[in-house]
Amino acid sequence: MLILQKVIGSFVELPGLCFILLFILAWILIKKGEKRLGWIVIALTGVIWFISTDIGLRIMVKPYEDSYSEVVWSEQKSGDAIIVVFSGGIVRNVPFGEDFYDQIGKHSMMRLYRAFEVYRETDSKIILTGGNVYDKEGATIAEVMRKVLLSWNVPERDILIENQAKTTYENAEYVCDMIPDDVNTVLLVTSAIHMPRSMMAFENVSMKTDRYFNLIPCPGDYQIETSEVGINNFLPNRGALSTFMSAFHEWVGNVFYLLK
């Protein structure tokens, strides 16, 4: 009964509903003699279906997300390294009674929690990087993240913020200028799917500034589960489509960095 409910639910919600409408469109085109156009619609629908399923993510995106999952970072100790956290957005003007506040975004929160785990393991200082991306009224992302760390009882002396960066490349660029000269190891924390581009940005900045670091990735915020394959893995869902769009954004970003 539960499986039937999930199957039906996946096709009465987006993006599953779109596939039904596209198949109806393709059937109409074929019935009207537009067979070539109809089959093109079916083929495109199949592609979109594939990238909207968990099985599609496992095949196309998970190897990319796992690029830096096996790196060991726990041997680093305080003074030998610094933790750098790339921000991942906030939600502005969230109502709270008669007031409003800036809420940390889900990707920022997951990255920050990963950084908190690394901090407890290494006792290294933390740099939070993230500005006001669209120059909206309110705090920078780094400032919002700082408040969360303070609420987790991380001492203020162990938190540094960089609040000007608006892109991943600027995150790396501005942070490099903040890292003390006697620190050569960077424990880089960001979403696993964002890590390859972040590493590339840091390496590009290092080459341009002649400031080289022992760069250790500490990925968090994983989005693709590893579990037994079932019928639900073949059903379209908005979460899978959103994750694929995030991955596609990263791939496009990688191309731009390769051209820099």
PDB file of C-alpha atoms in Angstrom, residues 11-255:
ATOM      1  CA  PHE A  11       2.922  11.463 -10.625  1.00  0.00           C
ATOM      2  CA  VAL A  12       0.440  13.887  -9.103  1.00  0.00           C
ATOM      3  CA  GLU A  13       3.245  16.155  -7.937  1.00  0.00           C
ATOM      4  CA  LEU A  14       5.989  17.918  -9.869  1.00  0.00           C
ATOM      5  CA  PRO A  15       8.032  16.870 -11.758  1.00  0.00           C
ATOM      6  CA  GLY A  16       6.095  13.600 -12.266  1.00  0.00           C
ATOM      7  CA  LEU A  17       2.955  15.446 -13.405  1.00  0.00           C
ATOM      8  CA  CYS A  18       4.984  17.150 -16.134  1.00  0.00           C
ATOM      9  CA  PHE A  19       6.024  13.768 -17.533  1.00  0.00           C
ATOM     10  CA  ILE A  20       2.405  12.669 -17.850  1.00  0.00           C
ATOM     11  CA  LEU A  21       1.542  15.890 -19.680  1.00  0.00           C
ATOM     12  CA  LEU A  22       4.584  15.505 -21.971  1.00  0.00           C
ATOM     13  CA  PHE A  23       3.651  11.918 -22.823  1.00  0.00           C
ATOM     14  CA  ILE A  24       0.114  13.067 -23.620  1.00  0.00           C
ATOM     15  CA  LEU A  25       1.584  15.776 -25.866  1.00  0.00           C
ATOM     16  CA  ALA A  26       3.804  13.224 -27.603  1.00  0.00           C
ATOM     17  CA  TRP A  27       0.829  10.885 -28.142  1.00  0.00           C
ATOM     18  CA  ILE A  28      -1.216  13.741 -29.664  1.00  0.00           C
ATOM     19  CA  LEU A  29       1.657  14.671 -31.984  1.00  0.00           C
ATOM     20  CA  ILE A  30       2.093  11.082 -33.139  1.00  0.00           C
ATOM     21  CA  LYS A  31      -1.670  10.671 -33.722  1.00  0.00           C
ATOM     22  CA  LYS A  32      -1.654  13.822 -35.837  1.00  0.00           C
ATOM     23  CA  GLY A  33       1.139  12.480 -38.002  1.00  0.00           C
ATOM     24  CA  GLU A  34       3.961  14.445 -36.369  1.00  0.00           C
ATOM     25  CA  LYS A  35       5.759  11.224 -35.489  1.00  0.00           C
ATOM     26  CA  ARG A  36       9.270  12.637 -35.591  1.00  0.00           C
ATOM     27  CA  LEU A  37       8.395  15.516 -33.290  1.00  0.00           C
ATOM     28  CA  GLY A  38       6.442  13.174 -31.031  1.00  0.00           C
ATOM     29  CA  TRP A  39       9.397  10.834 -30.591  1.00  0.00           C
ATOM     30  CA  ILE A  40      11.683  13.786 -29.916  1.00  0.00           C
ATOM     31  CA  VAL A  41       9.350  14.827 -27.093  1.00  0.00           C
ATOM     32  CA  ILE A  42       9.399  11.269 -25.728  1.00  0.00           C
ATOM     33  CA  ALA A  43      13.196  11.133 -25.876  1.00  0.00           C
ATOM     34  CA  LEU A  44      13.567  14.469 -24.063  1.00  0.00           C
ATOM     35  CA  THR A  45      11.014  13.342 -21.494  1.00  0.00           C
ATOM     36  CA  GLY A  46      13.073  10.207 -20.890  1.00  0.00           C
ATOM     37  CA  VAL A  47      16.226  12.240 -20.318  1.00  0.00           C
ATOM     38  CA  ILE A  48      14.484  14.563 -17.881  1.00  0.00           C
ATOM     39  CA  TRP A  49      12.926  11.560 -16.150  1.00  0.00           C
ATOM     40  CA  PHE A  50      16.364   9.982 -15.718  1.00  0.00           C
ATOM     41  CA  ILE A  51      17.902  13.070 -14.095  1.00  0.00           C
ATOM     42  CA  SER A  52      14.849  13.382 -11.833  1.00  0.00           C
ATOM     43  CA  THR A  53      15.338   9.965 -10.227  1.00  0.00           C
ATOM     44  CA  ASP A  54      17.612   8.677  -7.500  1.00  0.00           C
ATOM     45  CA  ILE A  55      19.017   6.034  -9.830  1.00  0.00           C
ATOM     46  CA  GLY A  56      19.991   8.759 -12.289  1.00  0.00           C
ATOM     47  CA  LEU A  57      21.791  10.640  -9.510  1.00  0.00           C
ATOM     48  CA  ARG A  58      23.675   7.520  -8.443  1.00  0.00           C
ATOM     49  CA  ILE A  59      24.957   6.996 -11.965  1.00  0.00           C
ATOM     50  CA  MET A  60      25.680  10.583 -13.017  1.00  0.00           C
ATOM     51  CA  VAL A  61      26.252  12.654  -9.865  1.00  0.00           C
ATOM     52  CA  LYS A  62      27.326  10.452  -6.952  1.00  0.00           C
ATOM     53  CA  PRO A  63      30.829   9.715  -8.307  1.00  0.00           C
ATOM     54  CA  TYR A  64      31.351  13.469  -8.546  1.00  0.00           C
ATOM     55  CA  GLU A  65      29.967  14.070  -5.050  1.00  0.00           C
ATOM     56  CA  ASP A  66      32.279  11.387  -3.653  1.00  0.00           C
ATOM     57  CA  SER A  67      35.388  12.855  -5.281  1.00  0.00           C
ATOM     58  CA  TYR A  68      37.000  13.810  -1.954  1.00  0.00           C
ATOM     59  CA  SER A  69      35.202  11.521   0.491  1.00  0.00           C
ATOM     60  CA  GLU A  70      38.172   9.321   1.384  1.00  0.00           C
ATOM     61  CA  VAL A  71      40.606  12.043   2.480  1.00  0.00           C
ATOM     62  CA  VAL A  72      41.816  11.770   6.087  1.00  0.00           C
ATOM     63  CA  TRP A  73      41.880  15.072   7.984  1.00  0.00           C
ATOM     64  CA  SER A  74      41.509  14.079  11.634  1.00  0.00           C
ATOM     65  CA  GLU A  75      45.257  13.974  12.306  1.00  0.00           C
ATOM     66  CA  GLN A  76      45.550  17.761  12.080  1.00  0.00           C
ATOM     67  CA  LYS A  77      46.027  19.626  15.359  1.00  0.00           C
ATOM     68  CA  SER A  78      45.514  23.182  16.587  1.00  0.00           C
ATOM     69  CA  GLY A  79      48.172  25.560  15.325  1.00  0.00           C
ATOM     70  CA  ASP A  80      49.035  23.369  12.346  1.00  0.00           C
ATOM     71  CA  ALA A  81      45.875  24.171  10.404  1.00  0.00           C
ATOM     72  CA  ILE A  82      42.962  26.519   9.981  1.00  0.00           C
ATOM     73  CA  ILE A  83      39.393  25.565   9.085  1.00  0.00           C
ATOM     74  CA  VAL A  84      37.848  27.461   6.159  1.00  0.00           C
ATOM     75  CA  VAL A  85      34.085  27.231   5.646  1.00  0.00           C
ATOM     76  CA  PHE A  86      32.509  28.313   2.363  1.00  0.00           C
ATOM     77  CA  SER A  87      28.984  29.622   2.929  1.00  0.00           C
ATOM     78  CA  GLY A  88      25.901  28.311   1.150  1.00  0.00           C
ATOM     79  CA  GLY A  89      23.208  30.960   1.468  1.00  0.00           C
ATOM     80  CA  ILE A  90      20.696  32.367   3.951  1.00  0.00           C
ATOM     81  CA  VAL A  91      16.959  33.063   4.040  1.00  0.00           C
ATOM     82  CA  ARG A  92      16.302  36.747   4.661  1.00  0.00           C
ATOM     83  CA  ASN A  93      13.526  38.470   6.603  1.00  0.00           C
ATOM     84  CA  VAL A  94      12.074  35.413   8.318  1.00  0.00           C
ATOM     85  CA  PRO A  95       9.194  36.546  10.582  1.00  0.00           C
ATOM     86  CA  PHE A  96       9.548  36.086  14.326  1.00  0.00           C
ATOM     87  CA  GLY A  97       6.611  37.662  16.126  1.00  0.00           C
ATOM     88  CA  GLU A  98       6.654  41.319  15.128  1.00  0.00           C
ATOM     89  CA  ASP A  99      10.328  41.176  14.173  1.00  0.00           C
ATOM     90  CA  PHE A 100      12.321  39.671  11.314  1.00  0.00           C
ATOM     91  CA  TYR A 101      15.670  37.939  11.225  1.00  0.00           C
ATOM     92  CA  ASP A 102      18.063  36.351   8.729  1.00  0.00           C
ATOM     93  CA  GLN A 103      17.945  32.550   8.904  1.00  0.00           C
ATOM     94  CA  ILE A 104      20.910  30.424   7.992  1.00  0.00           C
ATOM     95  CA  GLY A 105      20.309  28.443   4.789  1.00  0.00           C
ATOM     96  CA  LYS A 106      20.221  24.649   4.815  1.00  0.00           C
ATOM     97  CA  HIS A 107      23.475  24.230   2.886  1.00  0.00           C
ATOM     98  CA  SER A 108      25.235  26.796   5.076  1.00  0.00           C
ATOM     99  CA  MET A 109      23.963  24.971   8.149  1.00  0.00           C
ATOM    100  CA  MET A 110      25.149  21.555   6.969  1.00  0.00           C
ATOM    101  CA  ARG A 111      28.555  22.947   6.032  1.00  0.00           C
ATOM    102  CA  LEU A 112      28.787  24.726   9.351  1.00  0.00           C
ATOM    103  CA  TYR A 113      27.935  21.597  11.313  1.00  0.00           C
ATOM    104  CA  ARG A 114      30.633  19.700   9.433  1.00  0.00           C
ATOM    105  CA  ALA A 115      33.069  22.477  10.330  1.00  0.00           C
ATOM    106  CA  PHE A 116      31.964  22.211  13.956  1.00  0.00           C
ATOM    107  CA  GLU A 117      32.792  18.481  13.884  1.00  0.00           C
ATOM    108  CA  VAL A 118      36.222  19.261  12.431  1.00  0.00           C
ATOM    109  CA  TYR A 119      36.737  21.970  15.050  1.00  0.00           C
ATOM    110  CA  ARG A 120      35.974  19.581  17.906  1.00  0.00           C
ATOM    111  CA  GLU A 121      38.442  17.089  16.429  1.00  0.00           C
ATOM    112  CA  THR A 122      41.301  19.486  15.673  1.00  0.00           C
ATOM    113  CA  ASP A 123      40.690  22.568  17.872  1.00  0.00           C
ATOM    114  CA  SER A 124      41.784  24.734  14.917  1.00  0.00           C
ATOM    115  CA  LYS A 125      40.517  28.265  14.394  1.00  0.00           C
ATOM    116  CA  ILE A 126      37.688  28.786  11.887  1.00  0.00           C
ATOM    117  CA  ILE A 127      37.347  31.268   9.022  1.00  0.00           C
ATOM    118  CA  LEU A 128      33.785  31.792   7.780  1.00  0.00           C
ATOM    119  CA  THR A 129      33.578  33.301   4.319  1.00  0.00           C
ATOM    120  CA  GLY A 130      30.458  34.726   2.669  1.00  0.00           C
ATOM    121  CA  GLY A 131      29.278  38.244   1.911  1.00  0.00           C
ATOM    122  CA  ASN A 132      25.957  39.822   1.036  1.00  0.00           C
ATOM    123  CA  VAL A 133      25.710  38.237  -2.410  1.00  0.00           C
ATOM    124  CA  TYR A 134      22.910  40.396  -3.841  1.00  0.00           C
ATOM    125  CA  ASP A 135      23.547  43.457  -1.639  1.00  0.00           C
ATOM    126  CA  LYS A 136      20.231  43.057   0.138  1.00  0.00           C
ATOM    127  CA  GLU A 137      19.522  44.709   3.462  1.00  0.00           C
ATOM    128  CA  GLY A 138      20.706  42.603   6.378  1.00  0.00           C
ATOM    129  CA  ALA A 139      23.704  40.698   7.674  1.00  0.00           C
ATOM    130  CA  THR A 140      26.294  38.915   5.552  1.00  0.00           C
ATOM    131  CA  ILE A 141      26.161  35.141   5.368  1.00  0.00           C
ATOM    132  CA  ALA A 142      29.383  34.851   7.367  1.00  0.00           C
ATOM    133  CA  GLU A 143      27.907  36.952  10.180  1.00  0.00           C
ATOM    134  CA  VAL A 144      24.810  34.743  10.367  1.00  0.00           C
ATOM    135  CA  MET A 145      26.992  31.628  10.461  1.00  0.00           C
ATOM    136  CA  ARG A 146      29.111  33.187  13.207  1.00  0.00           C
ATOM    137  CA  LYS A 147      26.040  33.597  15.410  1.00  0.00           C
ATOM    138  CA  VAL A 148      25.269  29.907  15.019  1.00  0.00           C
ATOM    139  CA  LEU A 149      28.790  28.888  16.034  1.00  0.00           C
ATOM    140  CA  LEU A 150      28.620  31.146  19.080  1.00  0.00           C
ATOM    141  CA  SER A 151      25.319  29.484  20.051  1.00  0.00           C
ATOM    142  CA  TRP A 152      27.204  26.149  19.911  1.00  0.00           C
ATOM    143  CA  ASN A 153      29.665  27.556  22.475  1.00  0.00           C
ATOM    144  CA  VAL A 154      32.565  27.990  20.071  1.00  0.00           C
ATOM    145  CA  PRO A 155      34.721  30.739  21.649  1.00  0.00           C
ATOM    146  CA  GLU A 156      34.640  34.056  19.814  1.00  0.00           C
ATOM    147  CA  ARG A 157      38.444  34.103  19.700  1.00  0.00           C
ATOM    148  CA  ASP A 158      38.377  30.996  17.493  1.00  0.00           C
ATOM    149  CA  ILE A 159      36.100  32.520  14.823  1.00  0.00           C
ATOM    150  CA  LEU A 160      37.241  34.809  12.012  1.00  0.00           C
ATOM    151  CA  ILE A 161      34.907  36.108   9.323  1.00  0.00           C
ATOM    152  CA  GLU A 162      35.387  37.240   5.750  1.00  0.00           C
ATOM    153  CA  ASN A 163      32.230  39.079   4.690  1.00  0.00           C
ATOM    154  CA  GLN A 164      32.987  40.451   1.218  1.00  0.00           C
ATOM    155  CA  ALA A 165      33.043  37.390  -1.046  1.00  0.00           C
ATOM    156  CA  LYS A 166      30.134  36.864  -3.432  1.00  0.00           C
ATOM    157  CA  THR A 167      31.422  33.897  -5.446  1.00  0.00           C
ATOM    158  CA  THR A 168      33.317  30.692  -4.730  1.00  0.00           C
ATOM    159  CA  TYR A 169      36.422  32.142  -6.359  1.00  0.00           C
ATOM    160  CA  GLU A 170      36.209  35.245  -4.161  1.00  0.00           C
ATOM    161  CA  ASN A 171      35.773  33.003  -1.125  1.00  0.00           C
ATOM    162  CA  ALA A 172      39.159  31.489  -1.868  1.00  0.00           C
ATOM    163  CA  GLU A 173      40.732  34.780  -2.914  1.00  0.00           C
ATOM    164  CA  TYR A 174      39.794  36.785   0.176  1.00  0.00           C
ATOM    165  CA  VAL A 175      40.431  33.949   2.617  1.00  0.00           C
ATOM    166  CA  CYS A 176      43.981  33.452   1.348  1.00  0.00           C
ATOM    167  CA  ASP A 177      44.790  36.994   2.451  1.00  0.00           C
ATOM    168  CA  MET A 178      43.512  36.261   5.965  1.00  0.00           C
ATOM    169  CA  ILE A 179      45.402  33.061   6.689  1.00  0.00           C
ATOM    170  CA  PRO A 180      48.364  33.705   9.046  1.00  0.00           C
ATOM    171  CA  ASP A 181      51.820  33.223   7.547  1.00  0.00           C
ATOM    172  CA  ASP A 182      52.673  30.455  10.001  1.00  0.00           C
ATOM    173  CA  VAL A 183      49.664  28.334   8.956  1.00  0.00           C
ATOM    174  CA  ASN A 184      50.259  26.121   5.932  1.00  0.00           C
ATOM    175  CA  THR A 185      47.358  23.665   6.169  1.00  0.00           C
ATOM    176  CA  VAL A 186      43.787  24.537   5.207  1.00  0.00           C
ATOM    177  CA  LEU A 187      40.920  22.251   6.215  1.00  0.00           C
ATOM    178  CA  LEU A 188      38.386  23.220   3.574  1.00  0.00           C
ATOM    179  CA  VAL A 189      34.743  22.624   4.482  1.00  0.00           C
ATOM    180  CA  THR A 190      31.877  22.862   2.017  1.00  0.00           C
ATOM    181  CA  SER A 191      29.159  20.680   0.491  1.00  0.00           C
ATOM    182  CA  ALA A 192      30.512  17.471  -1.037  1.00  0.00           C
ATOM    183  CA  ILE A 193      29.001  18.372  -4.395  1.00  0.00           C
ATOM    184  CA  HIS A 194      30.628  21.819  -4.182  1.00  0.00           C
ATOM    185  CA  MET A 195      34.051  20.544  -3.085  1.00  0.00           C
ATOM    186  CA  PRO A 196      35.673  19.907  -6.516  1.00  0.00           C
ATOM    187  CA  ARG A 197      34.981  23.487  -7.646  1.00  0.00           C
ATOM    188  CA  SER A 198      36.061  24.886  -4.283  1.00  0.00           C
ATOM    189  CA  MET A 199      39.343  22.978  -4.429  1.00  0.00           C
ATOM    190  CA  MET A 200      39.918  24.201  -7.976  1.00  0.00           C
ATOM    191  CA  ALA A 201      39.252  27.803  -6.932  1.00  0.00           C
ATOM    192  CA  PHE A 202      41.676  27.569  -4.006  1.00  0.00           C
ATOM    193  CA  GLU A 203      44.363  25.993  -6.169  1.00  0.00           C
ATOM    194  CA  ASN A 204      43.937  28.687  -8.863  1.00  0.00           C
ATOM    195  CA  VAL A 205      44.227  31.468  -6.282  1.00  0.00           C
ATOM    196  CA  SER A 206      47.296  29.809  -4.743  1.00  0.00           C
ATOM    197  CA  MET A 207      49.049  29.666  -8.092  1.00  0.00           C
ATOM    198  CA  LYS A 208      48.323  33.326  -8.803  1.00  0.00           C
ATOM    199  CA  THR A 209      49.449  34.549  -5.370  1.00  0.00           C
ATOM    200  CA  ASP A 210      52.379  32.135  -4.845  1.00  0.00           C
ATOM    201  CA  ARG A 211      50.807  31.203  -1.518  1.00  0.00           C
ATOM    202  CA  TYR A 212      50.695  27.445  -1.386  1.00  0.00           C
ATOM    203  CA  PHE A 213      48.810  25.425   1.220  1.00  0.00           C
ATOM    204  CA  ASN A 214      48.407  21.828   2.216  1.00  0.00           C
ATOM    205  CA  LEU A 215      44.764  21.839   1.181  1.00  0.00           C
ATOM    206  CA  ILE A 216      42.704  19.109   2.872  1.00  0.00           C
ATOM    207  CA  PRO A 217      39.039  18.725   1.814  1.00  0.00           C
ATOM    208  CA  CYS A 218      36.503  18.046   4.574  1.00  0.00           C
ATOM    209  CA  PRO A 219      33.242  17.560   2.647  1.00  0.00           C
ATOM    210  CA  GLY A 220      29.816  17.562   4.281  1.00  0.00           C
ATOM    211  CA  ASP A 221      26.202  18.204   3.277  1.00  0.00           C
ATOM    212  CA  TYR A 222      25.919  15.019   1.211  1.00  0.00           C
ATOM    213  CA  GLN A 223      22.732  14.898  -0.841  1.00  0.00           C
ATOM    214  CA  ILE A 224      22.698  11.412  -2.390  1.00  0.00           C
ATOM    215  CA  GLU A 225      21.984   8.369  -0.244  1.00  0.00           C
ATOM    216  CA  THR A 226      23.625   4.981  -0.638  1.00  0.00           C
ATOM    217  CA  SER A 227      21.063   2.276   0.055  1.00  0.00           C
ATOM    218  CA  GLU A 228      19.492  -0.765  -1.532  1.00  0.00           C
ATOM    219  CA  VAL A 229      17.904  -0.087  -4.903  1.00  0.00           C
ATOM    220  CA  GLY A 230      14.110  -0.261  -4.904  1.00  0.00           C
ATOM    221  CA  ILE A 231      11.209   0.912  -7.004  1.00  0.00           C
ATOM    222  CA  ASN A 232      11.300   4.304  -5.307  1.00  0.00           C
ATOM    223  CA  ASN A 233      14.733   4.942  -6.827  1.00  0.00           C
ATOM    224  CA  PHE A 234      13.150   4.951 -10.297  1.00  0.00           C
ATOM    225  CA  LEU A 235      10.340   7.364  -9.436  1.00  0.00           C
ATOM    226  CA  PRO A 236      10.758  11.042 -10.356  1.00  0.00           C
ATOM    227  CA  ASN A 237      11.013  13.436  -7.439  1.00  0.00           C
ATOM    228  CA  ARG A 238      11.758  17.132  -7.043  1.00  0.00           C
ATOM    229  CA  GLY A 239      14.623  16.455  -4.626  1.00  0.00           C
ATOM    230  CA  ALA A 240      16.537  14.450  -7.216  1.00  0.00           C
ATOM    231  CA  LEU A 241      15.922  17.070  -9.900  1.00  0.00           C
ATOM    232  CA  SER A 242      17.105  19.807  -7.544  1.00  0.00           C
ATOM    233  CA  THR A 243      20.276  17.869  -6.746  1.00  0.00           C
ATOM    234  CA  PHE A 244      20.999  17.311 -10.426  1.00  0.00           C
ATOM    235  CA  MET A 245      20.551  21.041 -11.064  1.00  0.00           C
ATOM    236  CA  SER A 246      23.058  21.741  -8.273  1.00  0.00           C
ATOM    237  CA  ALA A 247      25.521  19.339  -9.868  1.00  0.00           C
ATOM    238  CA  PHE A 248      25.004  20.901 -13.289  1.00  0.00           C
ATOM    239  CA  HIS A 249      25.689  24.324 -11.748  1.00  0.00           C
ATOM    240  CA  GLU A 250      28.978  22.953 -10.405  1.00  0.00           C
ATOM    241  CA  TRP A 251      29.975  21.460 -13.759  1.00  0.00           C
ATOM    242  CA  VAL A 252      29.362  24.769 -15.519  1.00  0.00           C
ATOM    243  CA  GLY A 253      31.385  26.533 -12.819  1.00  0.00           C
ATOM    244  CA  ASN A 254      34.260  24.109 -13.337  1.00  0.00           C
ATOM    245  CA  VAL A 255      34.368  25.005 -17.026  1.00  0.00           C
TER     246      VAL A 255
END
